[in-house]
PDB file of C-alpha atoms in Angstrom:
ATOM      1  CA  MET A 207      12.585  -1.033  -2.524  1.00 42.00           C
ATOM      2  CA  PRO A 208      10.147  -3.508  -4.226  1.00 45.00           C
ATOM      3  CA  ASN A 209       6.425  -2.725  -3.899  1.00 43.00           C
ATOM      4  CA  GLY A 210       5.803  -5.834  -1.772  1.00 44.00           C
ATOM      5  CA  ARG A 211       8.431  -4.784   0.785  1.00 42.00           C
ATOM      6  CA  LYS A 212       7.116  -1.217   0.806  1.00 36.00           C
ATOM      7  CA  MET A 213       3.633  -2.428   1.663  1.00 42.00           C
ATOM      8  CA  LYS A 214       4.961  -4.691   4.432  1.00 45.00           C
ATOM      9  CA  VAL A 215       6.868  -1.783   5.924  1.00 39.00           C
ATOM     10  CA  PHE A 216       3.783   0.438   5.619  1.00 41.00           C
ATOM     11  CA  SER A 217       1.691  -2.247   7.320  1.00 48.00           C
ATOM     12  CA  ASN A 218       4.123  -2.581  10.230  1.00 49.00           C
ATOM     13  CA  ILE A 219       4.382   1.198  10.647  1.00 42.00           C
ATOM     14  CA  THR A 220       0.599   1.494  10.627  1.00 48.00           C
ATOM     15  CA  ILE A 221       0.256  -1.099  13.368  1.00 47.00           C
ATOM     16  CA  LEU A 222       2.899   0.750  15.393  1.00 43.00           C
ATOM     17  CA  LEU A 223       1.033   4.033  14.923  1.00 44.00           C
ATOM     18  CA  ILE A 224      -2.173   2.380  16.111  1.00 47.00           C
ATOM     19  CA  LEU A 225      -0.458   1.295  19.306  1.00 44.00           C
ATOM     20  CA  VAL A 226       1.015   4.783  19.805  1.00 42.00           C
ATOM     21  CA  PHE A 227      -2.329   6.473  19.222  1.00 43.00           C
ATOM     22  CA  ASN A 228      -3.899   4.090  21.670  1.00 44.00           C
ATOM     23  CA  THR A 229      -1.804   5.612  24.433  1.00 41.00           C
ATOM     24  CA  THR A 230      -2.065   9.255  23.370  1.00 42.00           C
ATOM     25  CA  VAL A 231      -5.591   9.649  21.992  1.00 44.00           C
ATOM     26  CA  ASP A 232      -8.920   9.224  23.711  1.00 52.00           C
ATOM     27  CA  ALA A 233      -9.782   5.603  22.879  1.00 56.00           C
ATOM     28  CA  THR A 234     -13.447   6.510  22.495  1.00 72.00           C
ATOM     29  CA  ASN A 235     -12.591   8.613  19.431  1.00 86.00           C
ATOM     30  CA  PHE A 236     -10.898   6.031  17.237  1.00 87.00           C
ATOM     31  CA  GLY A 237     -11.049   2.380  16.246  1.00 91.00           C
ATOM     32  CA  THR A 238      -8.819  -0.070  14.416  1.00 92.00           C
ATOM     33  CA  ILE A 239      -9.497  -2.272  11.387  1.00 93.00           C
ATOM     34  CA  VAL A 240      -7.169  -5.019  10.178  1.00 93.00           C
ATOM     35  CA  TYR A 241      -7.393  -6.409   6.650  1.00 91.00           C
ATOM     36  CA  VAL A 242      -5.984  -9.941   6.405  1.00 92.00           C
ATOM     37  CA  GLN A 243      -4.705 -10.388   2.870  1.00 87.00           C
ATOM     38  CA  ASP A 244      -4.274 -14.180   2.927  1.00 88.00           C
ATOM     39  CA  GLY A 245      -7.031 -15.850   0.907  1.00 84.00           C
ATOM     40  CA  ILE A 246      -8.179 -12.579  -0.692  1.00 82.00           C
ATOM     41  CA  GLY A 247      -6.425 -12.198  -4.016  1.00 75.00           C
ATOM     42  CA  GLU A 248      -7.394  -8.554  -4.417  1.00 73.00           C
ATOM     43  CA  LEU A 249      -5.675  -7.559  -1.170  1.00 73.00           C
ATOM     44  CA  GLN A 250      -2.484  -9.299  -2.268  1.00 69.00           C
ATOM     45  CA  LYS A 251      -2.091  -6.835  -5.149  1.00 72.00           C
ATOM     46  CA  SER A 252       0.049  -3.826  -4.258  1.00 71.00           C
ATOM     47  CA  GLU A 253      -2.221  -1.457  -6.205  1.00 70.00           C
ATOM     48  CA  LYS A 254      -5.243  -2.642  -4.220  1.00 71.00           C
ATOM     49  CA  GLN A 255      -3.407  -2.181  -0.942  1.00 69.00           C
ATOM     50  CA  ILE A 256      -2.755   1.405  -2.014  1.00 72.00           C
ATOM     51  CA  ALA A 257      -6.425   1.726  -2.984  1.00 73.00           C
ATOM     52  CA  ILE A 258      -7.345   0.922   0.611  1.00 77.00           C
ATOM     53  CA  LYS A 259      -6.070   4.403   1.443  1.00 78.00           C
ATOM     54  CA  TYR A 260      -8.942   5.814  -0.582  1.00 77.00           C
ATOM     55  CA  TRP A 261     -11.301   3.363   1.096  1.00 81.00           C
ATOM     56  CA  ASP A 262     -10.111   4.592   4.499  1.00 81.00           C
ATOM     57  CA  LYS A 263     -10.385   8.241   3.464  1.00 83.00           C
ATOM     58  CA  PHE A 264     -13.983   7.754   2.386  1.00 82.00           C
ATOM     59  CA  PHE A 265     -14.725   5.628   5.454  1.00 81.00           C
ATOM     60  CA  ASN A 266     -13.536   8.334   7.841  1.00 81.00           C
ATOM     61  CA  LYS A 267     -15.023  11.229   5.846  1.00 81.00           C
ATOM     62  CA  THR A 268     -18.488  10.067   6.907  1.00 77.00           C
ATOM     63  CA  LEU A 269     -17.612  10.178  10.609  1.00 80.00           C
ATOM     64  CA  LYS A 270     -17.734  12.984  13.145  1.00 77.00           C
ATOM     65  CA  ASN A 271     -15.176  13.123  15.956  1.00 84.00           C
ATOM     66  CA  TYR A 272     -14.194   9.538  15.214  1.00 89.00           C
ATOM     67  CA  SER A 273     -11.586   7.818  13.027  1.00 89.00           C
ATOM     68  CA  PHE A 274     -10.652   4.288  12.035  1.00 89.00           C
ATOM     69  CA  PHE A 275      -6.988   3.390  11.627  1.00 88.00           C
ATOM     70  CA  SER A 276      -6.354   0.399   9.371  1.00 87.00           C
ATOM     71  CA  SER A 277      -3.558  -1.888   8.213  1.00 86.00           C
ATOM     72  CA  VAL A 278      -3.099  -4.807   5.819  1.00 87.00           C
ATOM     73  CA  THR A 279      -1.438  -7.839   7.373  1.00 90.00           C
ATOM     74  CA  THR A 280      -1.100 -11.621   7.222  1.00 92.00           C
ATOM     75  CA  ILE A 281      -3.154 -14.176   9.102  1.00 93.00           C
ATOM     76  CA  ASP A 282      -0.159 -15.167  11.250  1.00 93.00           C
ATOM     77  CA  LYS A 283       0.483 -11.595  12.371  1.00 93.00           C
ATOM     78  CA  PHE A 284      -3.204 -11.023  13.015  1.00 94.00           C
ATOM     79  CA  ILE A 285      -3.505 -14.117  15.221  1.00 92.00           C
ATOM     80  CA  LYS A 286      -0.359 -13.039  17.069  1.00 90.00           C
ATOM     81  CA  HIS A 287      -1.939  -9.665  17.927  1.00 88.00           C
ATOM     82  CA  LEU A 288      -5.434 -11.049  18.513  1.00 89.00           C
ATOM     83  CA  ASN A 289      -4.980 -11.212  22.277  1.00 84.00           C
ATOM     84  CA  ASP A 290      -3.640  -7.653  22.521  1.00 83.00           C
ATOM     85  CA  GLY A 291      -7.154  -6.199  22.510  1.00 82.00           C
ATOM     86  CA  GLU A 292      -6.050  -3.501  20.047  1.00 86.00           C
ATOM     87  CA  ILE A 293      -8.242  -4.546  17.082  1.00 93.00           C
ATOM     88  CA  ASP A 294     -11.904  -3.574  16.731  1.00 94.00           C
ATOM     89  CA  TYR A 295     -12.754  -5.085  13.338  1.00 96.00           C
ATOM     90  CA  VAL A 296     -11.021  -7.608  11.117  1.00 96.00           C
ATOM     91  CA  LEU A 297     -11.693  -8.451   7.481  1.00 94.00           C
ATOM     92  CA  LEU A 298     -11.086 -12.161   6.906  1.00 95.00           C
ATOM     93  CA  ASP A 299     -11.684 -14.357   3.899  1.00 94.00           C
ATOM     94  CA  GLY A 300     -13.969 -17.333   4.483  1.00 94.00           C
ATOM     95  CA  SER A 301     -11.184 -19.919   4.467  1.00 93.00           C
ATOM     96  CA  ASN A 302      -9.259 -18.243   7.280  1.00 94.00           C
ATOM     97  CA  PHE A 303     -12.485 -17.721   9.217  1.00 95.00           C
ATOM     98  CA  ILE A 304     -13.011 -21.496   9.093  1.00 94.00           C
ATOM     99  CA  GLN A 305      -9.418 -22.526   9.761  1.00 93.00           C
ATOM    100  CA  TYR A 306      -8.785 -20.091  12.632  1.00 94.00           C
ATOM    101  CA  TYR A 307     -12.207 -20.045  14.219  1.00 94.00           C
ATOM    102  CA  GLN A 308     -10.895 -21.792  17.338  1.00 92.00           C
ATOM    103  CA  TYR A 309      -8.697 -18.747  18.016  1.00 93.00           C
ATOM    104  CA  LEU A 310     -11.393 -16.265  17.043  1.00 94.00           C
ATOM    105  CA  GLU A 311     -14.432 -17.673  18.815  1.00 93.00           C
ATOM    106  CA  SER A 312     -13.767 -16.262  22.294  1.00 93.00           C
ATOM    107  CA  LYS A 313     -12.870 -12.850  20.817  1.00 94.00           C
ATOM    108  CA  LEU A 314     -15.955 -12.344  18.656  1.00 94.00           C
ATOM    109  CA  LEU A 315     -18.666  -9.883  19.618  1.00 92.00           C
ATOM    110  CA  GLY A 316     -21.289 -11.616  17.441  1.00 91.00           C
ATOM    111  CA  GLU A 317     -21.463  -8.836  14.841  1.00 94.00           C
ATOM    112  CA  ALA A 318     -20.689  -9.949  11.291  1.00 96.00           C
ATOM    113  CA  TRP A 319     -20.804  -8.171   7.940  1.00 97.00           C
ATOM    114  CA  LEU A 320     -20.792 -10.164   4.711  1.00 97.00           C
ATOM    115  CA  VAL A 321     -18.668  -8.804   1.887  1.00 95.00           C
ATOM    116  CA  GLN A 322     -20.700 -10.086  -1.066  1.00 95.00           C
ATOM    117  CA  ARG A 323     -19.685 -10.460  -4.698  1.00 93.00           C
ATOM    118  CA  THR A 324     -23.332 -10.865  -5.761  1.00 94.00           C
ATOM    119  CA  LYS A 325     -26.806 -10.097  -4.407  1.00 94.00           C
ATOM    120  CA  ASN A 326     -26.838 -13.522  -2.751  1.00 93.00           C
ATOM    121  CA  ASN A 327     -25.629 -13.631   0.846  1.00 93.00           C
ATOM    122  CA  PHE A 328     -23.623 -16.800   0.294  1.00 96.00           C
ATOM    123  CA  GLU A 329     -21.902 -18.426  -2.655  1.00 96.00           C
ATOM    124  CA  GLU A 330     -22.033 -21.968  -3.992  1.00 96.00           C
ATOM    125  CA  PHE A 331     -19.227 -23.700  -5.858  1.00 97.00           C
ATOM    126  CA  VAL A 332     -19.295 -25.878  -8.962  1.00 98.00           C
ATOM    127  CA  LEU A 333     -16.683 -28.289 -10.264  1.00 98.00           C
ATOM    128  CA  LEU A 334     -16.568 -28.279 -14.048  1.00 98.00           C
ATOM    129  CA  VAL A 335     -15.382 -30.636 -16.784  1.00 98.00           C
ATOM    130  CA  ARG A 336     -15.944 -30.802 -20.525  1.00 98.00           C
ATOM    131  CA  LYS A 337     -19.038 -32.663 -21.677  1.00 97.00           C
ATOM    132  CA  ASP A 338     -17.053 -34.626 -24.253  1.00 96.00           C
ATOM    133  CA  THR A 339     -15.114 -36.435 -21.505  1.00 95.00           C
ATOM    134  CA  LYS A 340     -16.280 -39.575 -19.698  1.00 91.00           C
ATOM    135  CA  ILE A 341     -15.807 -37.915 -16.322  1.00 96.00           C
ATOM    136  CA  GLU A 342     -18.979 -38.026 -14.219  1.00 96.00           C
ATOM    137  CA  TYR A 343     -17.652 -38.240 -10.654  1.00 95.00           C
ATOM    138  CA  PHE A 344     -14.933 -36.539  -8.679  1.00 96.00           C
ATOM    139  CA  HIS A 345     -12.832 -39.659  -8.078  1.00 95.00           C
ATOM    140  CA  GLN A 346     -12.334 -39.913 -11.855  1.00 96.00           C
ATOM    141  CA  LEU A 347     -10.203 -36.768 -11.698  1.00 97.00           C
ATOM    142  CA  LYS A 348      -7.314 -38.731 -10.175  1.00 96.00           C
ATOM    143  CA  ASN A 349      -4.052 -37.853 -11.994  1.00 96.00           C
ATOM    144  CA  THR A 350      -5.690 -35.151 -14.124  1.00 97.00           C
ATOM    145  CA  VAL A 351      -4.667 -31.501 -14.609  1.00 98.00           C
ATOM    146  CA  PHE A 352      -6.780 -29.085 -12.558  1.00 98.00           C
ATOM    147  CA  SER A 353      -7.256 -25.297 -12.792  1.00 98.00           C
ATOM    148  CA  LEU A 354      -7.717 -23.363  -9.568  1.00 97.00           C
ATOM    149  CA  HIS A 355      -7.675 -19.646  -8.793  1.00 95.00           C
ATOM    150  CA  SER A 356      -5.502 -19.535  -5.691  1.00 88.00           C
ATOM    151  CA  GLY A 357      -6.541 -15.938  -4.978  1.00 87.00           C
ATOM    152  CA  TYR A 358      -9.825 -17.191  -3.511  1.00 91.00           C
ATOM    153  CA  GLY A 359      -8.888 -19.232  -0.453  1.00 91.00           C
ATOM    154  CA  LEU A 360     -12.267 -20.914  -0.024  1.00 94.00           C
ATOM    155  CA  LEU A 361     -11.921 -22.687  -3.359  1.00 95.00           C
ATOM    156  CA  ARG A 362      -8.706 -24.369  -2.209  1.00 94.00           C
ATOM    157  CA  LEU A 363     -10.271 -25.291   1.132  1.00 93.00           C
ATOM    158  CA  TYR A 364     -13.310 -26.818  -0.559  1.00 94.00           C
ATOM    159  CA  LEU A 365     -11.140 -28.733  -3.010  1.00 95.00           C
ATOM    160  CA  ASP A 366      -9.094 -30.028  -0.069  1.00 92.00           C
ATOM    161  CA  GLN A 367     -12.305 -31.397   1.381  1.00 91.00           C
ATOM    162  CA  LEU A 368     -13.364 -33.053  -1.843  1.00 93.00           C
ATOM    163  CA  VAL A 369     -10.007 -34.815  -2.116  1.00 95.00           C
ATOM    164  CA  ALA A 370     -10.147 -35.861   1.540  1.00 90.00           C
ATOM    165  CA  ASN A 371     -13.620 -37.332   1.045  1.00 89.00           C
ATOM    166  CA  THR A 372     -12.399 -39.317  -1.953  1.00 89.00           C
ATOM    167  CA  SER A 373      -8.933 -40.516  -0.988  1.00 89.00           C
ATOM    168  CA  ASN A 374      -6.304 -40.434   1.712  1.00 84.00           C
ATOM    169  CA  SER A 375      -4.062 -38.232  -0.406  1.00 88.00           C
ATOM    170  CA  THR A 376      -3.400 -34.502  -0.543  1.00 90.00           C
ATOM    171  CA  ILE A 377      -4.333 -32.258  -3.460  1.00 93.00           C
ATOM    172  CA  SER A 378      -0.799 -32.347  -4.843  1.00 92.00           C
ATOM    173  CA  GLU A 379      -0.795 -36.141  -4.629  1.00 94.00           C
ATOM    174  CA  PHE A 380      -4.301 -36.575  -6.074  1.00 96.00           C
ATOM    175  CA  PHE A 381      -3.877 -34.412  -9.165  1.00 97.00           C
ATOM    176  CA  HIS A 382      -1.136 -34.755 -11.743  1.00 97.00           C
ATOM    177  CA  GLU A 383      -0.822 -30.967 -11.861  1.00 97.00           C
ATOM    178  CA  ILE A 384      -2.624 -27.920 -10.486  1.00 97.00           C
ATOM    179  CA  HIS A 385      -2.604 -24.901 -12.766  1.00 96.00           C
ATOM    180  CA  ASP A 386      -2.876 -21.580 -10.930  1.00 95.00           C
ATOM    181  CA  ALA A 387      -5.409 -19.558 -12.905  1.00 96.00           C
ATOM    182  CA  LYS A 388      -5.235 -15.778 -12.554  1.00 93.00           C
ATOM    183  CA  THR A 389      -9.024 -15.584 -12.180  1.00 93.00           C
ATOM    184  CA  GLU A 390     -11.964 -17.956 -11.870  1.00 96.00           C
ATOM    185  CA  SER A 391     -13.013 -16.969 -15.390  1.00 97.00           C
ATOM    186  CA  GLN A 392      -9.588 -17.997 -16.663  1.00 97.00           C
ATOM    187  CA  ALA A 393      -9.984 -21.378 -14.953  1.00 98.00           C
ATOM    188  CA  ILE A 394     -13.215 -21.926 -16.906  1.00 98.00           C
ATOM    189  CA  LEU A 395     -11.497 -21.014 -20.169  1.00 98.00           C
ATOM    190  CA  ASP A 396      -8.683 -23.447 -19.374  1.00 98.00           C
ATOM    191  CA  VAL A 397     -11.253 -26.258 -19.322  1.00 98.00           C
ATOM    192  CA  PHE A 398     -13.166 -24.897 -22.312  1.00 98.00           C
ATOM    193  CA  PHE A 399     -10.029 -24.917 -24.477  1.00 97.00           C
ATOM    194  CA  SER A 400      -8.889 -28.299 -23.060  1.00 97.00           C
ATOM    195  CA  LYS A 401      -5.784 -26.831 -21.436  1.00 97.00           C
ATOM    196  CA  THR A 402      -6.835 -28.521 -18.202  1.00 98.00           C
ATOM    197  CA  ASP A 403      -9.281 -31.298 -17.340  1.00 98.00           C
ATOM    198  CA  ALA A 404     -11.355 -29.618 -14.635  1.00 98.00           C
ATOM    199  CA  CYS A 405     -11.759 -26.501 -12.498  1.00 98.00           C
ATOM    200  CA  LEU A 406     -13.598 -25.235  -9.430  1.00 98.00           C
ATOM    201  CA  VAL A 407     -15.320 -21.828  -9.412  1.00 98.00           C
ATOM    202  CA  ALA A 408     -18.202 -19.989  -7.792  1.00 97.00           C
ATOM    203  CA  LYS A 409     -21.470 -20.808  -9.547  1.00 97.00           C
ATOM    204  CA  HIS A 410     -22.236 -17.168 -10.308  1.00 97.00           C
ATOM    205  CA  VAL A 411     -18.926 -16.894 -12.171  1.00 97.00           C
ATOM    206  CA  PHE A 412     -19.878 -19.914 -14.282  1.00 98.00           C
ATOM    207  CA  ASP A 413     -23.358 -18.463 -14.912  1.00 97.00           C
ATOM    208  CA  ASP A 414     -21.843 -15.148 -16.013  1.00 97.00           C
ATOM    209  CA  ALA A 415     -19.421 -16.946 -18.328  1.00 97.00           C
ATOM    210  CA  ILE A 416     -22.306 -18.774 -20.011  1.00 98.00           C
ATOM    211  CA  GLU A 417     -24.237 -15.531 -20.399  1.00 97.00           C
ATOM    212  CA  LEU A 418     -21.252 -13.920 -22.116  1.00 96.00           C
ATOM    213  CA  ASN A 419     -20.467 -16.996 -24.220  1.00 97.00           C
ATOM    214  CA  PRO A 420     -23.305 -19.577 -24.524  1.00 97.00           C
ATOM    215  CA  ALA A 421     -20.839 -22.043 -26.099  1.00 98.00           C
ATOM    216  CA  ILE A 422     -19.326 -22.519 -22.635  1.00 98.00           C
ATOM    217  CA  GLY A 423     -22.613 -23.946 -21.376  1.00 97.00           C
ATOM    218  CA  GLU A 424     -22.790 -26.240 -24.395  1.00 97.00           C
ATOM    219  CA  LYS A 425     -19.321 -27.704 -23.847  1.00 97.00           C
ATOM    220  CA  ILE A 426     -18.919 -27.689 -20.044  1.00 98.00           C
ATOM    221  CA  LYS A 427     -20.895 -29.542 -17.365  1.00 98.00           C
ATOM    222  CA  VAL A 428     -21.092 -29.546 -13.569  1.00 98.00           C
ATOM    223  CA  ILE A 429     -20.148 -32.761 -11.752  1.00 98.00           C
ATOM    224  CA  VAL A 430     -19.970 -31.421  -8.161  1.00 97.00           C
ATOM    225  CA  HIS A 431     -22.179 -28.708  -6.688  1.00 96.00           C
ATOM    226  CA  SER A 432     -21.721 -27.339  -3.158  1.00 94.00           C
ATOM    227  CA  LYS A 433     -24.345 -25.951  -0.851  1.00 92.00           C
ATOM    228  CA  LYS A 434     -24.893 -22.191  -0.877  1.00 94.00           C
ATOM    229  CA  ILE A 435     -23.066 -21.513   2.397  1.00 94.00           C
ATOM    230  CA  TYR A 436     -19.751 -19.855   1.537  1.00 95.00           C
ATOM    231  CA  ALA A 437     -18.841 -16.245   2.344  1.00 95.00           C
ATOM    232  CA  PRO A 438     -15.954 -14.784   0.285  1.00 93.00           C
ATOM    233  CA  ALA A 439     -15.010 -12.338   3.038  1.00 94.00           C
ATOM    234  CA  ILE A 440     -16.395 -11.195   6.383  1.00 96.00           C
ATOM    235  CA  TYR A 441     -15.938  -8.192   8.633  1.00 96.00           C
ATOM    236  CA  LEU A 442     -15.984  -9.385  12.243  1.00 97.00           C
ATOM    237  CA  ALA A 443     -16.309  -7.195  15.328  1.00 96.00           C
ATOM    238  CA  LEU A 444     -13.982  -8.216  18.132  1.00 95.00           C
ATOM    239  CA  ASN A 445     -15.204  -7.994  21.696  1.00 90.00           C
ATOM    240  CA  GLY A 446     -13.178  -4.919  22.607  1.00 87.00           C
ATOM    241  CA  VAL A 447     -14.974  -2.599  20.183  1.00 93.00           C
ATOM    242  CA  SER A 448     -16.984   0.196  21.781  1.00 92.00           C
ATOM    243  CA  LYS A 449     -20.628   1.044  21.098  1.00 93.00           C
ATOM    244  CA  LYS A 450     -19.421   4.246  19.493  1.00 93.00           C
ATOM    245  CA  GLY A 451     -17.107   2.233  17.276  1.00 93.00           C
ATOM    246  CA  GLN A 452     -19.959  -0.051  16.219  1.00 94.00           C
ATOM    247  CA  GLN A 453     -22.197   2.908  15.401  1.00 93.00           C
ATOM    248  CA  ASN A 454     -19.513   4.588  13.315  1.00 93.00           C
ATOM    249  CA  PHE A 455     -18.576   1.394  11.480  1.00 94.00           C
ATOM    250  CA  SER A 456     -22.230   0.848  10.590  1.00 94.00           C
ATOM    251  CA  ARG A 457     -22.581   4.469   9.435  1.00 92.00           C
ATOM    252  CA  SER A 458     -19.557   4.189   7.150  1.00 91.00           C
ATOM    253  CA  VAL A 459     -20.683   0.890   5.609  1.00 93.00           C
ATOM    254  CA  THR A 460     -24.085   2.427   4.895  1.00 93.00           C
ATOM    255  CA  MET A 461     -22.391   5.286   3.051  1.00 91.00           C
ATOM    256  CA  LEU A 462     -20.256   2.836   1.062  1.00 90.00           C
ATOM    257  CA  ASN A 463     -23.342   0.940  -0.041  1.00 94.00           C
ATOM    258  CA  ASN A 464     -25.581   3.887  -0.794  1.00 94.00           C
ATOM    259  CA  THR A 465     -23.522   6.711  -2.296  1.00 91.00           C
ATOM    260  CA  VAL A 466     -22.072   7.105  -5.781  1.00 92.00           C
ATOM    261  CA  ARG A 467     -18.509   7.495  -4.495  1.00 88.00           C
ATOM    262  CA  GLY A 468     -18.959   4.587  -2.117  1.00 88.00           C
ATOM    263  CA  ARG A 469     -20.230   2.351  -4.923  1.00 90.00           C
ATOM    264  CA  GLN A 470     -17.228   3.301  -7.047  1.00 88.00           C
ATOM    265  CA  ILE A 471     -14.899   2.158  -4.282  1.00 85.00           C
ATOM    266  CA  LEU A 472     -16.778  -1.127  -3.836  1.00 88.00           C
ATOM    267  CA  ASN A 473     -16.656  -1.751  -7.591  1.00 87.00           C
ATOM    268  CA  LEU A 474     -12.900  -1.246  -7.506  1.00 82.00           C
ATOM    269  CA  PHE A 475     -12.679  -4.323  -5.269  1.00 84.00           C
ATOM    270  CA  GLY A 476     -15.405  -6.320  -7.053  1.00 86.00           C
ATOM    271  CA  ILE A 477     -17.833  -5.980  -4.135  1.00 91.00           C
ATOM    272  CA  TYR A 478     -21.584  -5.908  -4.689  1.00 94.00           C
ATOM    273  CA  ILE A 479     -22.591  -4.982  -1.147  1.00 95.00           C
ATOM    274  CA  ILE A 480     -21.501  -5.226   2.493  1.00 96.00           C
ATOM    275  CA  LYS A 481     -24.384  -6.519   4.573  1.00 96.00           C
ATOM    276  CA  LYS A 482     -24.806  -7.101   8.306  1.00 96.00           C
ATOM    277  CA  ILE A 483     -26.039 -10.579   9.226  1.00 93.00           C
ATOM    278  CA  ASP A 484     -26.708 -12.743  12.248  1.00 90.00           C
ATOM    279  CA  SER A 485     -23.343 -14.396  12.916  1.00 89.00           C
ATOM    280  CA  LYS A 486     -25.151 -17.708  13.544  1.00 90.00           C
ATOM    281  CA  LYS A 487     -25.800 -17.871   9.799  1.00 93.00           C
ATOM    282  CA  LEU A 488     -22.080 -18.514   9.335  1.00 94.00           C
ATOM    283  CA  GLU A 489     -22.302 -21.836  11.203  1.00 92.00           C
ATOM    284  CA  PRO A 490     -23.079 -23.993   8.126  1.00 92.00           C
ATOM    285  CA  MET A 491     -19.843 -22.772   6.555  1.00 92.00           C
ATOM    286  CA  LEU A 492     -17.939 -23.855   9.640  1.00 90.00           C
ATOM    287  CA  GLN A 493     -19.387 -27.335   9.229  1.00 83.00           C
ATOM    288  CA  GLN A 494     -18.050 -27.379   5.637  1.00 62.00           C
ATOM    289  CA  SER A 495     -21.022 -29.363   4.324  1.00 40.00           C
ATOM    290  CA  VAL A 496     -20.793 -30.847   0.849  1.00 37.00           C
ATOM    291  CA  THR A 497     -23.597 -31.799  -1.544  1.00 35.00           C
ATOM    292  CA  TRP A 498     -22.630 -34.331  -4.189  1.00 31.00           C
ATOM    293  CA  GLN A 499     -24.311 -34.655  -7.531  1.00 32.00           C
TER     294      GLN A 499
END
């Protein structure tokens, strides 16, 4: 059986086990976490889905008389089970948080944890072109070849907005071709070597690329710069979670952030820190504000 099918079967079995445990185990002694893989490239890799087992093992090792059961699923399946009241926490990427907020809003407890790639709470995006082109504004990218890392859903959502603000067309209609870069760094290199005309990446990725290769900063310029409001991924507490569940989730996240083994696991997923925030600070992202340069 292919790895992808194995993981889907595992995911479905895990959800079934959660429902079974819910009827046979004291509900105060366990909680459920759902990881939505859509929009998070790392979770779409079969090896990273397997690595979640180690994440779970560490997560539960820090707890006493309490366990979290988890599963990896799609956004459609998550929304379908949202009203069942069987999910305590969900990990969503920022794009699905924005697009499905209308379904989530009434189910949210108000507790949010940012999954950060850098020390900054929120990310900002930059749209890049080569300096030796005459391109200064977004509308000049009509019929060009664009590089985009599809594994980061927020980038696609932001690009959708830029196109919508410029024309009445879709992304596929606006650009001549969209090249799916394996990483954001690869998207930058595509522009640097003139394989594509432009790309969209997180600013910290561009800054790191310049630090590693100063020539990138000499040949590439920013023509669009977003506000610093975007969260790559967010843990959200749903309103059925118990106080005991909240306490244990917080305890496990603290151990992830502050122990050697926990840091190793976070590094495996490219995570700098998981930090609790006031959920109201996510509102600017929901408004999808854009700053033009």
